[in-house]
Amino acid sequence: MFLLLTPALAVIVALLVVPLLWLAWQSVYHNGFTLENYRRILTEDIYWHSFLQTFRIAFIVTAATALLGYPVAYVAASLPRRWSIIVLAMVVLPFWTSVLVRAYAWLILLQRTGIINSTLKSLGLIDVPLILVNNEFGTVIATVHILLPFMVLPLYATMQKIPAELTMAGASLGGTPSHVFFRVFLPLSLPGIIAGAVLVFVLTLGFYITPELLGGGRTFMVSMLVSRNVELYNEWGAASSISVVLLACVFAIFWAASRLIPVERLMGMR
Amino acid sequence: MNIAKNIESVGVSIRNARKSYGAFHALDDVSLEVGAGEFVSLLGPSGSGKTTFLGILGGFVQPTSGSVFLGDRDITYAPPHKRDIGIVFQNYALFPHMSVGENVAFPLRARRLPKSTWPARVRDALSMVQLAGFEDRRITELSGGQRQRVALARAIIFEPRLILMDEPLSALDKQLRENMQIELRHLHQKLRATIIYVTHDQREALTMSDRVAIMNRGKIVQIDTPVRLHDHPTDSFVAGFIGEATLLPVEQAGAEYVKLGSYLLRSAHPVPPGKEIFLAVHAEKLLIADDTDDGFLNRMAGTVTEVLYQGESARVFIQLDDGTRLSLRQPSNHTGLTKIKSVGSRMTIALHPQDTILVPKASY
Ligand SMILES: Nc1ncnc2c1ncn2[C@@H]1O[C@H](COP(=O)(O)OP(=O)(O)O)[C@@H](O)[C@H]1O
Ligand SMILES: [Mg+2]
């Protein structure tokens, strides 16, 4: 029986465990054991700044996907099955286009001479074009767009399992629709919110292409820190230590979330 | 605070209610008058429209036409939360994220009653259902029977004028179900609330109700007291649905007589009009005849084909000489059992004219 697991295990060890160990090793070994790389992360402003900005963006993106995704999932879950599939398909469809393509599409929409600015201008709402891109705002918009399905799908899965009788019972017992929503439906959909939030948050932490293209150099996320260290300065040790810290953050988040809801649910396996 | 003293029950009146899904009528022109404090059961096969009926009363289903009155208030278009109807759902529908106490207090919170009044009322409601002291339990810690009681406490705490129950006991095992039936009956007497109770278990309906409405294909085909339903079914559907009845086609042979094959049977009830008439023979009403019987009883002779011993009674299958099959139920006391002949031997059976129930063929 367990022999069947061997090939998969081998692949995981070769492609995941070994590189990770190599990464960890590199971060502490440079002509002998050293914590220099970690000392630098803790002391230098640029690192602090980048980690802070990354977490802030991840936080904003998570909140925005939750606010946008909740109504979508709610509608999908309350529609008859045939229609809910259509709504979900519309959410997931962009998912199959490349991240790169979508980043450029947003660039075209949001830039100074883009559709949004030219429309607002022709409507006379603005005189000077708004700076919608090449900053944190552009990064957030595009990231929210890309990660929305990761919020909607776990939310939908959770909501769909909330029995209709519960809201009916709430109403029959005298609860107004909003009372029933806040006292019954929302608390029962909380595991879906947590699962979606963890996924979106963690994925945003590691986002690279989107902030690179839409951040305009003003957004400097941790992933970019890693790539700069390797590409510009050939500093593998520094890059590794940043990755290790980021990985530790991700594990910490998963650990914290798993105390709230079961891990299977967190990973989308129910 | 005392729930029992405060409930002021009202009658319910459903007038010509219809619910259509496309061309299909889930509920077809149904009218029902339920008196204040009455316990009425809706009994019918699955798909006959019972849940739809409760949905219209509860406000979850909009009737295609017709109206619903609670007392003299027209509630046809009132939203569910403004109806003040306590509902016990089939799967309890308890809120899993709340404790027992929070579940039971939900109607009080929803009505924005002062928080200081809650504990006493929750305690009162829980003790009504024999769950005193269960306030802090989680729902997941409760057994099926206990969940049922919590659902009940939650539905009566706000002193609803009408209580609806949709197969509330169907998920419980037999023993518990029978105990709960008796408890519900007592609770009804204590609360004097109007109760409409849905079930597909005829024994349950007959045990608990003042009146039982038999439903089939979206219609109420008969509404009567349990005794009348059993002895005076309106047609072959009701006769076949209630009790262990065998329906046999018979021919009219005079004002009080029908012919079953070569037997002439006398009925104490008028023979119904119409061409197709059935004799409804309830297994428990068929007697094993002996020589002491007077000529008053209808007698038939046949061969015993099978005997099933079922604990409190035995069921005997008999084939009449013309091939008609019947079954009778004999209580398993010593005298009763010794009367049963062995398989293959001949036996004479008898039916009292009062028990000779004749029904017209159901027209649907
Ligand atoms: N939303 C609906 N759409 C179409 N048909 C329905 C709907 N709800 C109920 N029905 C149909 O109406 C009939 C009565 O259903 P129901 O009231 O649930 O019966 P019961 O509770 O007696 O089993 C069934 O045939 C069912 O399929
Ligand atoms: Mg039903």
PDB file of N, CA, C and O and ligand atoms in Angstrom, chain B residues 19-22 24-27 43-55 61 90 166-167 198-200 215 217-218, ligand 1:
ATOM      1  N   LYS B  19     -51.399  26.224  -4.603  1.00  0.00           N
ATOM      2  CA  LYS B  19     -50.018  26.551  -4.946  1.00  0.00           C
ATOM      3  C   LYS B  19     -49.651  25.773  -6.193  1.00  0.00           C
ATOM      4  O   LYS B  19     -49.674  24.536  -6.198  1.00  0.00           O
ATOM      5  N   SER B  20     -49.343  26.495  -7.246  1.00  0.00           N
ATOM      6  CA  SER B  20     -49.008  25.829  -8.507  1.00  0.00           C
ATOM      7  C   SER B  20     -47.547  26.052  -8.855  1.00  0.00           C
ATOM      8  O   SER B  20     -47.006  27.127  -8.647  1.00  0.00           O
ATOM      9  N   TYR B  21     -46.925  25.000  -9.328  1.00  0.00           N
ATOM     10  CA  TYR B  21     -45.596  25.117  -9.940  1.00  0.00           C
ATOM     11  C   TYR B  21     -45.801  24.775 -11.406  1.00  0.00           C
ATOM     12  O   TYR B  21     -45.933  23.598 -11.745  1.00  0.00           O
ATOM     13  N   GLY B  22     -45.881  25.796 -12.237  1.00  0.00           N
ATOM     14  CA  GLY B  22     -46.235  25.541 -13.628  1.00  0.00           C
ATOM     15  C   GLY B  22     -47.651  24.996 -13.673  1.00  0.00           C
ATOM     16  O   GLY B  22     -48.559  25.551 -13.054  1.00  0.00           O
ATOM     17  N   PHE B  24     -48.490  22.145 -12.474  1.00  0.00           N
ATOM     18  CA  PHE B  24     -48.651  21.194 -11.379  1.00  0.00           C
ATOM     19  C   PHE B  24     -49.158  21.882 -10.118  1.00  0.00           C
ATOM     20  O   PHE B  24     -48.610  22.908  -9.703  1.00  0.00           O
ATOM     21  N   HIS B  25     -50.213  21.354  -9.511  1.00  0.00           N
ATOM     22  CA  HIS B  25     -50.738  21.946  -8.283  1.00  0.00           C
ATOM     23  C   HIS B  25     -50.212  21.171  -7.081  1.00  0.00           C
ATOM     24  O   HIS B  25     -50.661  20.067  -6.810  1.00  0.00           O
ATOM     25  N   ALA B  26     -49.250  21.754  -6.383  1.00  0.00           N
ATOM     26  CA  ALA B  26     -48.742  21.113  -5.171  1.00  0.00           C
ATOM     27  C   ALA B  26     -49.817  21.165  -4.090  1.00  0.00           C
ATOM     28  O   ALA B  26     -49.888  20.302  -3.225  1.00  0.00           O
ATOM     29  N   LEU B  27     -50.667  22.215  -4.173  1.00  0.00           N
ATOM     30  CA  LEU B  27     -51.789  22.345  -3.258  1.00  0.00           C
ATOM     31  C   LEU B  27     -52.956  22.804  -4.108  1.00  0.00           C
ATOM     32  O   LEU B  27     -52.858  23.798  -4.821  1.00  0.00           O
ATOM     33  N   LEU B  43     -52.197  14.325   7.494  1.00  0.00           N
ATOM     34  CA  LEU B  43     -51.630  13.005   7.263  1.00  0.00           C
ATOM     35  C   LEU B  43     -51.763  12.691   5.786  1.00  0.00           C
ATOM     36  O   LEU B  43     -52.818  12.883   5.196  1.00  0.00           O
ATOM     37  N   GLY B  44     -50.656  12.255   5.187  1.00  0.00           N
ATOM     38  CA  GLY B  44     -50.749  11.920   3.769  1.00  0.00           C
ATOM     39  C   GLY B  44     -49.431  11.368   3.291  1.00  0.00           C
ATOM     40  O   GLY B  44     -48.401  11.549   3.945  1.00  0.00           O
ATOM     41  N   PRO B  45     -49.455  10.695   2.147  1.00  0.00           N
ATOM     42  CA  PRO B  45     -48.211  10.135   1.637  1.00  0.00           C
ATOM     43  C   PRO B  45     -47.228  11.245   1.271  1.00  0.00           C
ATOM     44  O   PRO B  45     -47.605  12.412   1.155  1.00  0.00           O
ATOM     45  N   SER B  46     -45.975  10.868   1.099  1.00  0.00           N
ATOM     46  CA  SER B  46     -44.942  11.828   0.727  1.00  0.00           C
ATOM     47  C   SER B  46     -45.301  12.478  -0.615  1.00  0.00           C
ATOM     48  O   SER B  46     -45.721  11.804  -1.538  1.00  0.00           O
ATOM     49  N   GLY B  47     -45.166  13.794  -0.679  1.00  0.00           N
ATOM     50  CA  GLY B  47     -45.476  14.502  -1.918  1.00  0.00           C
ATOM     51  C   GLY B  47     -46.924  14.939  -2.017  1.00  0.00           C
ATOM     52  O   GLY B  47     -47.341  15.506  -3.022  1.00  0.00           O
ATOM     53  N   SER B  48     -47.718  14.727  -0.959  1.00  0.00           N
ATOM     54  CA  SER B  48     -49.134  15.069  -1.043  1.00  0.00           C
ATOM     55  C   SER B  48     -49.401  16.550  -0.772  1.00  0.00           C
ATOM     56  O   SER B  48     -50.531  16.994  -0.889  1.00  0.00           O
ATOM     57  N   GLY B  49     -48.359  17.303  -0.383  1.00  0.00           N
ATOM     58  CA  GLY B  49     -48.539  18.745  -0.218  1.00  0.00           C
ATOM     59  C   GLY B  49     -48.535  19.219   1.222  1.00  0.00           C
ATOM     60  O   GLY B  49     -48.838  20.375   1.491  1.00  0.00           O
ATOM     61  N   LYS B  50     -48.144  18.364   2.166  1.00  0.00           N
ATOM     62  CA  LYS B  50     -48.195  18.728   3.582  1.00  0.00           C
ATOM     63  C   LYS B  50     -47.241  19.875   3.908  1.00  0.00           C
ATOM     64  O   LYS B  50     -47.619  20.849   4.556  1.00  0.00           O
ATOM     65  N   THR B  51     -45.998  19.749   3.442  1.00  0.00           N
ATOM     66  CA  THR B  51     -45.012  20.787   3.741  1.00  0.00           C
ATOM     67  C   THR B  51     -45.377  22.099   3.051  1.00  0.00           C
ATOM     68  O   THR B  51     -45.206  23.178   3.619  1.00  0.00           O
ATOM     69  N   THR B  52     -45.904  21.993   1.834  1.00  0.00           N
ATOM     70  CA  THR B  52     -46.354  23.187   1.127  1.00  0.00           C
ATOM     71  C   THR B  52     -47.446  23.889   1.931  1.00  0.00           C
ATOM     72  O   THR B  52     -47.446  25.117   2.077  1.00  0.00           O
ATOM     73  N   PHE B  53     -48.352  23.115   2.489  1.00  0.00           N
ATOM     74  CA  PHE B  53     -49.441  23.646   3.301  1.00  0.00           C
ATOM     75  C   PHE B  53     -48.886  24.408   4.509  1.00  0.00           C
ATOM     76  O   PHE B  53     -49.264  25.545   4.770  1.00  0.00           O
ATOM     77  N   LEU B  54     -47.938  23.777   5.220  1.00  0.00           N
ATOM     78  CA  LEU B  54     -47.325  24.447   6.366  1.00  0.00           C
ATOM     79  C   LEU B  54     -46.557  25.683   5.922  1.00  0.00           C
ATOM     80  O   LEU B  54     -46.534  26.696   6.612  1.00  0.00           O
ATOM     81  N   GLY B  55     -45.913  25.586   4.738  1.00  0.00           N
ATOM     82  CA  GLY B  55     -45.158  26.720   4.206  1.00  0.00           C
ATOM     83  C   GLY B  55     -46.066  27.923   3.987  1.00  0.00           C
ATOM     84  O   GLY B  55     -45.681  29.066   4.257  1.00  0.00           O
ATOM     85  N   VAL B  61     -44.061  30.064   1.750  1.00  0.00           N
ATOM     86  CA  VAL B  61     -44.554  29.769   0.408  1.00  0.00           C
ATOM     87  C   VAL B  61     -45.694  30.747   0.120  1.00  0.00           C
ATOM     88  O   VAL B  61     -46.618  30.874   0.924  1.00  0.00           O
ATOM     89  N   GLN B  90     -38.686  19.845  10.714  1.00  0.00           N
ATOM     90  CA  GLN B  90     -38.430  18.417  10.660  1.00  0.00           C
ATOM     91  C   GLN B  90     -37.056  18.043  11.222  1.00  0.00           C
ATOM     92  O   GLN B  90     -36.918  17.109  11.976  1.00  0.00           O
ATOM     93  N   ASP B 166     -43.667  20.082  11.590  1.00  0.00           N
ATOM     94  CA  ASP B 166     -43.514  19.294  10.366  1.00  0.00           C
ATOM     95  C   ASP B 166     -42.754  18.005  10.674  1.00  0.00           C
ATOM     96  O   ASP B 166     -41.543  18.025  10.846  1.00  0.00           O
ATOM     97  N   GLU B 167     -43.451  16.924  10.768  1.00  0.00           N
ATOM     98  CA  GLU B 167     -42.879  15.615  11.088  1.00  0.00           C
ATOM     99  C   GLU B 167     -41.804  15.733  12.171  1.00  0.00           C
ATOM    100  O   GLU B 167     -40.670  15.320  11.965  1.00  0.00           O
ATOM    101  N   VAL B 198     -47.898  17.917  11.174  1.00  0.00           N
ATOM    102  CA  VAL B 198     -47.764  17.143   9.939  1.00  0.00           C
ATOM    103  C   VAL B 198     -47.064  15.825  10.223  1.00  0.00           C
ATOM    104  O   VAL B 198     -46.068  15.795  10.956  1.00  0.00           O
ATOM    105  N   THR B 199     -47.587  14.771   9.696  1.00  0.00           N
ATOM    106  CA  THR B 199     -46.920  13.483   9.875  1.00  0.00           C
ATOM    107  C   THR B 199     -47.282  12.556   8.722  1.00  0.00           C
ATOM    108  O   THR B 199     -48.256  12.789   8.013  1.00  0.00           O
ATOM    109  N   HIS B 200     -46.462  11.548   8.483  1.00  0.00           N
ATOM    110  CA  HIS B 200     -46.901  10.530   7.532  1.00  0.00           C
ATOM    111  C   HIS B 200     -47.145   9.211   8.258  1.00  0.00           C
ATOM    112  O   HIS B 200     -47.354   8.181   7.656  1.00  0.00           O
ATOM    113  N   MET B 215     -54.501  13.957   3.414  1.00  0.00           N
ATOM    114  CA  MET B 215     -54.160  14.654   2.179  1.00  0.00           C
ATOM    115  C   MET B 215     -53.698  13.675   1.124  1.00  0.00           C
ATOM    116  O   MET B 215     -53.043  12.678   1.409  1.00  0.00           O
ATOM    117  N   ARG B 217     -52.421  14.106  -3.183  1.00  0.00           N
ATOM    118  CA  ARG B 217     -52.268  14.893  -4.409  1.00  0.00           C
ATOM    119  C   ARG B 217     -52.724  16.335  -4.265  1.00  0.00           C
ATOM    120  O   ARG B 217     -53.495  16.844  -5.074  1.00  0.00           O
ATOM    121  N   GLY B 218     -52.277  16.978  -3.196  1.00  0.00           N
ATOM    122  CA  GLY B 218     -52.559  18.399  -3.045  1.00  0.00           C
ATOM    123  C   GLY B 218     -53.956  18.732  -2.575  1.00  0.00           C
ATOM    124  O   GLY B 218     -54.341  19.898  -2.590  1.00  0.00           O
TER     125      GLY B 218
HETATM  126  N1  LIG C   1     -40.306  24.632  -5.251  1.00  0.00           N
HETATM  127  C1  LIG C   1     -40.978  23.621  -5.869  1.00  0.00           C
HETATM  128  N2  LIG C   1     -40.970  23.518  -7.219  1.00  0.00           N
HETATM  129  C2  LIG C   1     -41.635  22.522  -7.833  1.00  0.00           C
HETATM  130  N3  LIG C   1     -42.329  21.564  -7.208  1.00  0.00           N
HETATM  131  C3  LIG C   1     -42.382  21.604  -5.863  1.00  0.00           C
HETATM  132  C4  LIG C   1     -41.699  22.624  -5.115  1.00  0.00           C
HETATM  133  N4  LIG C   1     -41.927  22.411  -3.804  1.00  0.00           N
HETATM  134  C5  LIG C   1     -42.687  21.306  -3.718  1.00  0.00           C
HETATM  135  N5  LIG C   1     -42.968  20.819  -4.958  1.00  0.00           N
HETATM  136  C6  LIG C   1     -43.784  19.634  -5.251  1.00  0.00           C
HETATM  137  O1  LIG C   1     -44.999  19.755  -4.585  1.00  0.00           O
HETATM  138  C7  LIG C   1     -45.447  18.493  -4.114  1.00  0.00           C
HETATM  139  C8  LIG C   1     -45.791  18.563  -2.652  1.00  0.00           C
HETATM  140  O2  LIG C   1     -44.609  18.698  -1.911  1.00  0.00           O
HETATM  141  P1  LIG C   1     -44.593  18.736  -0.330  1.00  0.00           P
HETATM  142  O3  LIG C   1     -45.526  19.786   0.129  1.00  0.00           O
HETATM  143  O4  LIG C   1     -43.184  18.863   0.109  1.00  0.00           O
HETATM  144  O5  LIG C   1     -45.156  17.294   0.050  1.00  0.00           O
HETATM  145  P2  LIG C   1     -45.081  16.491   1.432  1.00  0.00           P
HETATM  146  O6  LIG C   1     -44.561  17.411   2.493  1.00  0.00           O
HETATM  147  O7  LIG C   1     -46.485  16.042   1.666  1.00  0.00           O
HETATM  148  O8  LIG C   1     -44.177  15.335   1.200  1.00  0.00           O
HETATM  149  C9  LIG C   1     -44.345  17.494  -4.427  1.00  0.00           C
HETATM  150  O9  LIG C   1     -44.725  16.756  -5.565  1.00  0.00           O
HETATM  151  C10 LIG C   1     -43.158  18.361  -4.731  1.00  0.00           C
HETATM  152  O10 LIG C   1     -42.336  17.756  -5.679  1.00  0.00           O
END
